[in-house]
Short mmCIF file of C-alpha atoms in Angstrom, two decimals:
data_model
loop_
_atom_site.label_atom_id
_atom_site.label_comp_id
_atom_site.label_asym_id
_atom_site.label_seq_id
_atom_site.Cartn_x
_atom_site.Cartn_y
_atom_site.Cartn_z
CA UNK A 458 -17.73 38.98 43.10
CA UNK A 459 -18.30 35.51 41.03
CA UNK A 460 -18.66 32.45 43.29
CA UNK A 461 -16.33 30.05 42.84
CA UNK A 462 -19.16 27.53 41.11
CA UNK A 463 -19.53 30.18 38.34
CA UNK A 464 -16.20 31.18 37.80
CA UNK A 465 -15.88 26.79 37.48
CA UNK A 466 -18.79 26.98 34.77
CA UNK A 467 -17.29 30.00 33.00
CA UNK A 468 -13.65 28.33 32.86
CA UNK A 469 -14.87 25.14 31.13
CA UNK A 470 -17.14 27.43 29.12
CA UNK A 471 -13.84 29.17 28.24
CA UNK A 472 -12.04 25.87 27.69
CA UNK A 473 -14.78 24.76 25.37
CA UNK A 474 -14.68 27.71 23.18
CA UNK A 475 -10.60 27.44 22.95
CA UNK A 476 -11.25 23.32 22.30
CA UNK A 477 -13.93 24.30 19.20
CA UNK A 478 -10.94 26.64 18.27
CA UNK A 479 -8.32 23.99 18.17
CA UNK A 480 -10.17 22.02 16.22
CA UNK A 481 -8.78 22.61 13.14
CA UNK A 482 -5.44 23.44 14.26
CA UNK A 483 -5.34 19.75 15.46
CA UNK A 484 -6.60 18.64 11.89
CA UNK A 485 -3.65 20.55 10.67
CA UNK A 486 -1.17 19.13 12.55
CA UNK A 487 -2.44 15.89 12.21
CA UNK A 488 -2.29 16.23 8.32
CA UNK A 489 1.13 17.43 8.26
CA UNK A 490 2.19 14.05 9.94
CA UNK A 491 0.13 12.25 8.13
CA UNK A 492 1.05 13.96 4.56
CA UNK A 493 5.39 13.47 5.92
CA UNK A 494 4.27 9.62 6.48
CA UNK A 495 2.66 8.99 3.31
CA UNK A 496 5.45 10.82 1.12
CA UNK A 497 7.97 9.03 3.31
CA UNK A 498 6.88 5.62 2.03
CA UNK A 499 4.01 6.02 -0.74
CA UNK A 500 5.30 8.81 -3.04
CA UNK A 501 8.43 9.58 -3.04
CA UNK A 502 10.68 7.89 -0.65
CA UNK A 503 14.21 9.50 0.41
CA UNK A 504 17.18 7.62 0.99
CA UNK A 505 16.88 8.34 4.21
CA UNK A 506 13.65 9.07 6.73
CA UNK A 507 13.58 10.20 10.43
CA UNK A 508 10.47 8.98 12.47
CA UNK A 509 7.64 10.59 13.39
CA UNK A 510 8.97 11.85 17.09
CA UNK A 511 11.29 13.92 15.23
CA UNK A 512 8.81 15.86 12.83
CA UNK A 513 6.35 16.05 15.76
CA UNK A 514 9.07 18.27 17.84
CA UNK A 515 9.71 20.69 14.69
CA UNK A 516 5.98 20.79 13.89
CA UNK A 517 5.39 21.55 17.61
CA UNK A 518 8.47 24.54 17.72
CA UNK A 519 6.44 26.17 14.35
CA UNK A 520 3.02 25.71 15.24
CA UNK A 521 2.76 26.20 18.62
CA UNK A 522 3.91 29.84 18.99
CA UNK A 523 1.70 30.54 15.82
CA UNK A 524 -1.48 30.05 18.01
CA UNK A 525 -0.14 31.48 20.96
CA UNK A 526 0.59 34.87 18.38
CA UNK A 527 -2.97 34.01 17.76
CA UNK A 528 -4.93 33.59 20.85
CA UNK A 529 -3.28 37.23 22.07
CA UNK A 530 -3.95 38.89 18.84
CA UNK A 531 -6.52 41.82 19.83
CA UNK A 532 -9.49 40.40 17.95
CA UNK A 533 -9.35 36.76 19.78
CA UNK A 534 -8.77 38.00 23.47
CA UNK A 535 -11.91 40.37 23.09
CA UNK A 536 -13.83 37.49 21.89
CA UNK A 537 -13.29 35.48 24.62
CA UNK A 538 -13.24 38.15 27.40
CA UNK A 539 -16.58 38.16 27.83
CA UNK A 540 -18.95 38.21 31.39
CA UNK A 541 -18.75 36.52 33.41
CA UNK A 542 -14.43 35.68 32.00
CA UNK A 543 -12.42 37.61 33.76
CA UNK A 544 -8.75 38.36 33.57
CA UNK A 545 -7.78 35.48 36.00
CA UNK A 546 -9.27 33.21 34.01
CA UNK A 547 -8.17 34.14 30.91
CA UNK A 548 -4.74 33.69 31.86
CA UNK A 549 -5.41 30.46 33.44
CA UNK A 550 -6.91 29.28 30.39
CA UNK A 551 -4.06 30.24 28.71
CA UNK A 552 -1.77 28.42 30.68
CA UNK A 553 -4.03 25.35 30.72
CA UNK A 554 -3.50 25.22 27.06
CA UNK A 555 0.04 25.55 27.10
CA UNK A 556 0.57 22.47 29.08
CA UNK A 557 -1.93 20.68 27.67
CA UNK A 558 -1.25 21.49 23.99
CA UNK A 559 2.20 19.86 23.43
CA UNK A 560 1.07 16.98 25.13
CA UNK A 561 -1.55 15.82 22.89
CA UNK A 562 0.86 16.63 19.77
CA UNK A 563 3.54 14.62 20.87
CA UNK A 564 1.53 11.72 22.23
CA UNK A 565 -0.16 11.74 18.84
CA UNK A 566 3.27 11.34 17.31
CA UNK A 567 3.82 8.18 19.11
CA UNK A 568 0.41 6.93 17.48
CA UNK A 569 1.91 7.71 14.33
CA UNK A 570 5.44 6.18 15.05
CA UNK A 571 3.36 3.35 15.50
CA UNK A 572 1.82 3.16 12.25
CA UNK A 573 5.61 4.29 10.53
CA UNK A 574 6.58 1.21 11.76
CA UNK A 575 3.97 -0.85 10.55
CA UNK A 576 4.38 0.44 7.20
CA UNK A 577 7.89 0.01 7.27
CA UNK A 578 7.09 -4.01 7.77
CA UNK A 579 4.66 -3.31 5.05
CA UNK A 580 7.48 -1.66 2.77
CA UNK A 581 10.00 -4.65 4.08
CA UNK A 582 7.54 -7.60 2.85
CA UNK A 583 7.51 -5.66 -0.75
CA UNK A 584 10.81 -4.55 -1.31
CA UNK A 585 14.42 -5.95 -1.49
CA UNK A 586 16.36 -2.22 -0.96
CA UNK A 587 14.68 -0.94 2.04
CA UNK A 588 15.93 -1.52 5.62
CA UNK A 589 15.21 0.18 8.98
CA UNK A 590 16.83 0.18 11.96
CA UNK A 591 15.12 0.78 15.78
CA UNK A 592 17.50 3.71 17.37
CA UNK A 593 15.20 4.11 21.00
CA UNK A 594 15.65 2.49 24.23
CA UNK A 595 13.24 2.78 26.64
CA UNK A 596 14.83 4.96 28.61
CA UNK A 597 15.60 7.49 25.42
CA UNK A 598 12.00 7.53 24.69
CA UNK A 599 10.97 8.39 28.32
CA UNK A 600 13.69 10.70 28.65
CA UNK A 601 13.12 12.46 25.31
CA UNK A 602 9.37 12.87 25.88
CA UNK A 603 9.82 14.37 28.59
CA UNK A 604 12.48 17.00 28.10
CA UNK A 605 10.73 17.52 24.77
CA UNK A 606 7.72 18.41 26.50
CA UNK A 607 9.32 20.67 28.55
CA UNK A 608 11.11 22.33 25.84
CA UNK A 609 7.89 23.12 23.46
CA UNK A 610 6.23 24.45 26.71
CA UNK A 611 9.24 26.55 27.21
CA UNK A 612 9.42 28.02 24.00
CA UNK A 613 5.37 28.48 23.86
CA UNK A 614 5.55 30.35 26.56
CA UNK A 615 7.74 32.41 26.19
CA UNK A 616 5.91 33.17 22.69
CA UNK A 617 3.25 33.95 24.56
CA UNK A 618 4.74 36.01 27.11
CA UNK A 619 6.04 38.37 24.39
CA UNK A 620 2.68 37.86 22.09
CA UNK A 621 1.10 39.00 25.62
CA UNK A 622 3.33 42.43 25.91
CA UNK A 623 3.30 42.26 22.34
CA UNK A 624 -0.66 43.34 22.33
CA UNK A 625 -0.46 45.34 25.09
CA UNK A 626 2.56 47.94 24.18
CA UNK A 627 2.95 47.31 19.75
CA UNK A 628 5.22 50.22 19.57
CA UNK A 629 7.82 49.32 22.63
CA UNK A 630 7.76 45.68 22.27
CA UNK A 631 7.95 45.87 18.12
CA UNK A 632 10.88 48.61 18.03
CA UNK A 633 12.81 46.27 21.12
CA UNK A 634 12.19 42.87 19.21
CA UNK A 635 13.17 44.78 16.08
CA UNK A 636 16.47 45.87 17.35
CA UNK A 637 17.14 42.83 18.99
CA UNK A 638 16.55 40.59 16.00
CA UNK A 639 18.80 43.27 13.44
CA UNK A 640 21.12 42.93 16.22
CA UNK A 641 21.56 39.20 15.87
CA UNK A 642 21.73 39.61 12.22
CA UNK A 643 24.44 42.56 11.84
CA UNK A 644 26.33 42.70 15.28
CA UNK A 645 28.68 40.10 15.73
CA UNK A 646 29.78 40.51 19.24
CA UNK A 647 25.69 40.34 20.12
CA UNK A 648 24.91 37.24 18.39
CA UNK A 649 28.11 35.72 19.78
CA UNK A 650 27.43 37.23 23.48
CA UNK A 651 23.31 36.14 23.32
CA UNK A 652 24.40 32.47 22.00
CA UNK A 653 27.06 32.68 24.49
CA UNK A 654 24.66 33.09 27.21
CA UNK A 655 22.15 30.31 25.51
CA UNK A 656 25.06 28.06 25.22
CA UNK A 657 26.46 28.54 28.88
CA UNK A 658 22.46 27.70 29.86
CA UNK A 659 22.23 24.69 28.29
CA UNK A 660 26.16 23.66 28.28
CA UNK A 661 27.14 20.01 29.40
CA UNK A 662 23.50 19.25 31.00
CA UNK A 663 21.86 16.25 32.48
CA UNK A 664 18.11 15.68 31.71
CA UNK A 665 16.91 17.05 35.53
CA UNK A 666 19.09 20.10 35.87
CA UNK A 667 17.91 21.15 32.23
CA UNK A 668 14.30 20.47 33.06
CA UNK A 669 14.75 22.56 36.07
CA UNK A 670 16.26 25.40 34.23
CA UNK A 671 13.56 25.22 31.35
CA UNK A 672 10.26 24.97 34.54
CA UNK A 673 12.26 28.49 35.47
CA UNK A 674 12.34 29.95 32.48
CA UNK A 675 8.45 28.74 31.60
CA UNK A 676 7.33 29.97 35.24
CA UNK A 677 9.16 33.51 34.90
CA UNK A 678 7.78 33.58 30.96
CA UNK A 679 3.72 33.18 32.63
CA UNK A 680 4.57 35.53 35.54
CA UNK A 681 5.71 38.27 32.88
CA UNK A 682 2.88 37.38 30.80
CA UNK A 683 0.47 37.54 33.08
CA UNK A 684 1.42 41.60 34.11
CA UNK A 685 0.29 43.30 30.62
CA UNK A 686 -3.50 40.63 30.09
CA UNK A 687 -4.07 41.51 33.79
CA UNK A 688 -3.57 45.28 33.14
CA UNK A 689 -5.44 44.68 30.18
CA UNK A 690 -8.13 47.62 28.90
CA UNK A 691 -11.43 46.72 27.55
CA UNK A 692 -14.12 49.21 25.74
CA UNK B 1414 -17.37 16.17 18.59
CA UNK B 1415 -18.91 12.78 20.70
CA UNK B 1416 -18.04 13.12 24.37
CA UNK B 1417 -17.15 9.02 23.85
CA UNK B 1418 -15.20 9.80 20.65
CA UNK B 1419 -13.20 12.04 22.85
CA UNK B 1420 -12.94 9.43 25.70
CA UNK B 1421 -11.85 6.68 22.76
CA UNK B 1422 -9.71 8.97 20.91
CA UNK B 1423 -8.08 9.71 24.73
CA UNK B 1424 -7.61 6.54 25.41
CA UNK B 1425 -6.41 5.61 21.99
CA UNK B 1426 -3.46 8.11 22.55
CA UNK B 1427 -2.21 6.96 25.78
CA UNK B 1428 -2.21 3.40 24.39
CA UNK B 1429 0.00 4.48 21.68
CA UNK B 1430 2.74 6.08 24.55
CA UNK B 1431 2.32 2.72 26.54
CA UNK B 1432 3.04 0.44 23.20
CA UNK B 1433 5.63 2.94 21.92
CA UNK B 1434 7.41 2.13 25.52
CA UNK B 1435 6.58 -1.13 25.70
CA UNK B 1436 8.00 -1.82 21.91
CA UNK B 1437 11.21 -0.20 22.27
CA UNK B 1438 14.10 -2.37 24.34
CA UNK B 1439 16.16 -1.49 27.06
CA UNK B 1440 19.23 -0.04 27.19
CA UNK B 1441 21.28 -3.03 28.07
CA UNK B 1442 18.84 -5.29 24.73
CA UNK B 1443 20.11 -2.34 22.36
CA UNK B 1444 23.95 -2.08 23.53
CA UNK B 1445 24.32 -6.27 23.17
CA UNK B 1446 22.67 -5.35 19.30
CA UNK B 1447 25.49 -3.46 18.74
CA UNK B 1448 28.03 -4.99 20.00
CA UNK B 1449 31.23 -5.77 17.92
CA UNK B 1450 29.90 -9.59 17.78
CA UNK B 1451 26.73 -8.42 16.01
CA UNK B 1452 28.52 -6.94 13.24
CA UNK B 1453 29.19 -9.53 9.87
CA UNK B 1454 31.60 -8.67 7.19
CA UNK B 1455 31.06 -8.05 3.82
CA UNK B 1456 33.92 -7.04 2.09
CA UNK B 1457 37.77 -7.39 3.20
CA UNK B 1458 40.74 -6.00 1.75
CA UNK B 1459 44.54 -7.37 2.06
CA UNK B 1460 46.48 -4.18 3.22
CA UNK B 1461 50.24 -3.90 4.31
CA UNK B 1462 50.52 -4.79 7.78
CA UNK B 1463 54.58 -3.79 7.97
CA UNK B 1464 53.67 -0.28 7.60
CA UNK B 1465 52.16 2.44 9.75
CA UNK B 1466 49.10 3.39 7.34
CA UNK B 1467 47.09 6.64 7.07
CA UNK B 1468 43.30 6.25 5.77
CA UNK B 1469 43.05 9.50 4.09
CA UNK B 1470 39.12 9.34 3.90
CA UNK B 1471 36.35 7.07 3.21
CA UNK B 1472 33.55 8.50 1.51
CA UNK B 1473 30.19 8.93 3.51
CA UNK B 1474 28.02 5.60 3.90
CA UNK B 1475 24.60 7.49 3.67
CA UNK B 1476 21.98 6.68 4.14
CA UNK B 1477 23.59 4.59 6.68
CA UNK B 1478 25.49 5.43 9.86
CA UNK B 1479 28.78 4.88 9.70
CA UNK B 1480 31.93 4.33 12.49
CA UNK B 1481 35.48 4.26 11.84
CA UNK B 1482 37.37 2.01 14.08
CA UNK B 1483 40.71 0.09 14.64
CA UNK B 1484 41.01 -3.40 15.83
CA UNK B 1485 42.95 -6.25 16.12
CA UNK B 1486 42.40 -7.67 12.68
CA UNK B 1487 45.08 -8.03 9.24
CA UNK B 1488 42.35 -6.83 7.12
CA UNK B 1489 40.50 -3.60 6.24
CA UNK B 1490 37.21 -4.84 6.18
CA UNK B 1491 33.46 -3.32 6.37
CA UNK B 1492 31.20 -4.89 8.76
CA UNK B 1493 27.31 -4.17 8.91
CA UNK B 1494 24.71 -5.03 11.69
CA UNK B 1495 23.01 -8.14 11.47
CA UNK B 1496 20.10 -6.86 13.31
CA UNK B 1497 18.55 -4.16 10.84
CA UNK B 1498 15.60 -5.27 9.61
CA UNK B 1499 15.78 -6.37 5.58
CA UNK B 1500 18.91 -8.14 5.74
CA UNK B 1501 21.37 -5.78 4.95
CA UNK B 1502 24.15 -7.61 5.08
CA UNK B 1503 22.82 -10.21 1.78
CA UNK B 1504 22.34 -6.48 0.21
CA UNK B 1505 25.51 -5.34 0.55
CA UNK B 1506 27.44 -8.74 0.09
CA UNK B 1507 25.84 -8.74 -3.66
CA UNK B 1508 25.74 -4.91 -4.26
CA UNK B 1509 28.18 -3.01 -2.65
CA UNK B 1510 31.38 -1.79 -4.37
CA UNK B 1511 34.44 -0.87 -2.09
CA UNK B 1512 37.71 0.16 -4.16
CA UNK B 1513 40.67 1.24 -2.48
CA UNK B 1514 42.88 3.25 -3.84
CA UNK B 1515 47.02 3.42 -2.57
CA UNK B 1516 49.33 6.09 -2.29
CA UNK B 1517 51.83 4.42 -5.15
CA UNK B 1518 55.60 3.04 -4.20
CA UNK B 1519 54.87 3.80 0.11
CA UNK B 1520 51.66 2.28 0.32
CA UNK B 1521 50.85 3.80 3.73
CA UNK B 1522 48.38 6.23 2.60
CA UNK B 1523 45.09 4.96 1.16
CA UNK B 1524 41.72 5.74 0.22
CA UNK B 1525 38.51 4.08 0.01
CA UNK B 1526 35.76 4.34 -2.40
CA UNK B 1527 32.33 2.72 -1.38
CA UNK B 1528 29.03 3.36 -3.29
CA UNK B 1529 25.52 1.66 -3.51
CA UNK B 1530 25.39 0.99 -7.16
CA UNK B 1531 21.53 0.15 -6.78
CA UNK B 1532 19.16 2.77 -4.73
CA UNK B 1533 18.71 1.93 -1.26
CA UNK B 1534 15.75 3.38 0.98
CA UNK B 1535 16.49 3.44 4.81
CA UNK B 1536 14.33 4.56 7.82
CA UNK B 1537 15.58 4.92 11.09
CA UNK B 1538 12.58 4.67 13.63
CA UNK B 1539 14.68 7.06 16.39
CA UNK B 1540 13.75 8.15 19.27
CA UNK B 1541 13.59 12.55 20.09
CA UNK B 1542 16.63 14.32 18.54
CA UNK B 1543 16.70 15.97 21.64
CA UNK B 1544 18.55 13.12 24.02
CA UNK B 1545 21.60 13.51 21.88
CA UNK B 1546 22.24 16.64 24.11
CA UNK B 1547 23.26 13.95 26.58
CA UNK B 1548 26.10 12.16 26.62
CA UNK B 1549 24.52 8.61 27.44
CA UNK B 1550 21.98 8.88 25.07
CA UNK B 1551 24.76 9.80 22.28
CA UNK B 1552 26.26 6.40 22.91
CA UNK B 1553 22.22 4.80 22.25
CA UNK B 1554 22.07 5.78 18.40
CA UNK B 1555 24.12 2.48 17.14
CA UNK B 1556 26.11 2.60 13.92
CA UNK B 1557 24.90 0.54 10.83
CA UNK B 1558 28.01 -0.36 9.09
CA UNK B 1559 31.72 -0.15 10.64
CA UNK B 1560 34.82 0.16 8.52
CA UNK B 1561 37.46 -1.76 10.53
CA UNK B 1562 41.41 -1.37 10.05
CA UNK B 1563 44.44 -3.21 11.69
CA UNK B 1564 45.72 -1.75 14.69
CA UNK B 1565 48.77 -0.30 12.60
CA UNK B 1566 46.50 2.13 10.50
CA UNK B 1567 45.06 5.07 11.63
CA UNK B 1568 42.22 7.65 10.38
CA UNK B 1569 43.15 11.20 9.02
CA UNK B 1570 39.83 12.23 9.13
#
């Protein structure tokens, strides 16, 4: 049995392996925004540009359940499960990240909203046929942060939830997701019955009932993760 | 990486929430910019007013947002925000071209033609997509440029 000032030293231990590993995913994302920015108003500019808040949430949705396919993959959870990391850990490590993830990305969005608008004074001072227009309140921004949030660490873990089954049962899980994605291609009463169900979810909300029902769903998607990494086999 | 790199990077990042917040107004600052008085006109068209007129379609303002409404005016007339940055309105008074185009002999049915003849660039600095699942956030996007009728014409689109 670990004391608890071990298992402390092994989880930041853990932590600091995953941090190393983020490093470049960070220097991805950051290049992405910084790469939309500069085509936005250095290269080619389009008639018309959404801010930086807006690519962050896509770029979050994409890259997000990328690494959490990652960090279950079989070769990265028997790197890090390693004495004295136990299964526990793991797990809370994992969860850790998933909350802490999405809120570095989007709060380095609003850095880089901040310099879109500077450049967009920039572009004003130099050009006669560019205009831009604030559309955020206060109260939008909060508001939108925060559901945001909750929706990127809905939808991360639930990718990690399946990732987590995923690498535990490949056959089951890969013939199920199989069907279930030929389903929503070919069957039309399925597609229209599963967006039914989204739609009836997320129908007519207000910002705390739909943060409620996406905590549920992000709760229930770590509990069901949890089951196949803590029945986990090692060699 | 430097434990205070971390610590200034950190700190940098929270900054940027608390200006982000701090730049953007309030709800009741970005309703009064939008509001009907904010809007100045630059083009108007005599229309019949003894008629009960159908606007067939008016073509798509992009990049700009666009609202369709009916007031008490004798004039169809587009109206653009005075507070987008650049002064739009100048732009538009010198390059935009409206036509309108009547149903002959009735005149009740019309439709309207506007283009940028010169290239325009436009950024909107918005907040999440996401709020626009809610209704009162819907009503917090603004509309650039409104394309007003008389009272006695209505939309078909």
């Amino acid at each position: 049995m670990l004391s608890q000032s071990s298992r402390l030293r092994a989880m930041k231990a853990l932590l600091y392996g995953y941090y190393l590993d983020f490093k470049s995913f960070f220097e991805i994302y950051f290049s992405i925004l910084l790469g939309l920015i500069i085509s936005k108003f250095l290269i080619t500019p389009s008639a018309s540009s959404s801010s930086s808040l807006n690519s962050a949430l896509i770029n979050c949705m994409i890259m997000l359940p990328v690494a959490m396919m990652v960090i279950t993959s079989n070769s990265e959870l028997k790197k890090k499960f390693s004495f004295p990391v136990d299964r526990d850990l793991l797990v809370l490590c994992h969860i850790l990240l998933i909350l802490v993830l999405p809120l570095v990305m989007l709060l380095m969005s609003c850095f880089f909203y901040l310099v879109e608008l500077l450049l967009a004074e920039l572009t004003l001072s130099v050009t006669t046929n560019f205009f831009y227009s604030l559309a955020i309140t206060k109260s939008s921004f909060l508001i939108g942060f925060a559901i945001s949030y909750m929706a990127i660490v809905c939808i991360t873990a639930l990718t990690w939830m399946v990732s987590a089954w995923f690498y535990r049962h490949k056959v089951p899980v890969g013939v199920i997701g199989a069907a279930f994605i030929l389903g929503l291609i070919y069957l039309d009463d399925f597609r229209d019955s599963v967006f039914g169900l989204i739609g009836r979810l997320f129908h007519n909300p207000t910002p705390g009932l739909l943060s409620l029902k996406l905590a549920v769903i992000t709760l229930a998607a770590f509990a069901l993760g949890y089951i196949p990494i803590k029945r986990m086999e090692v060699k | 990486m430097n434990k205070w790199v971390m610590i200034a990077l950190s700190i940098a990042l929270v900054l940027s929430f608390a200006l982000v917040y701090a730049l953007s107004p309030s709800d009741e600052a970005f309703l009064s910019r939008y509001a009907s008085g904010e809007y100045i006109t630059v083009a108007a068209f005599d229309v019949p007013l003894d008629i009960n007129g159908i606007v067939d379609t008016v073509n798509t303002m992009y990049p700009f947002t666009m609202k369709k409404v009916r007031m008490d005016i004798d004039k169809l007339e587009v109206r653009v925000n005075r507070n987008i940055s650049g002064n739009l309105a100048d732009f538009l008074k010198a390059n935009l071209d409206v036509k309108l185009f009547f149903v002959p002999e009735t005149y009740d049915r019309l439709n309207t033609e506007i283009r940028f003849p010169r290239s325009v660039y436009r950024f909107s600095a918005e907040t999440f997509a996401i709020v626009g699942w809610f209704e009162h956030f819907r009503e917090l996007l603004g509309n650039e440029i409104l394309i007003c009728v008389p009272m006695n014409y209505t939309f078909a689109e």
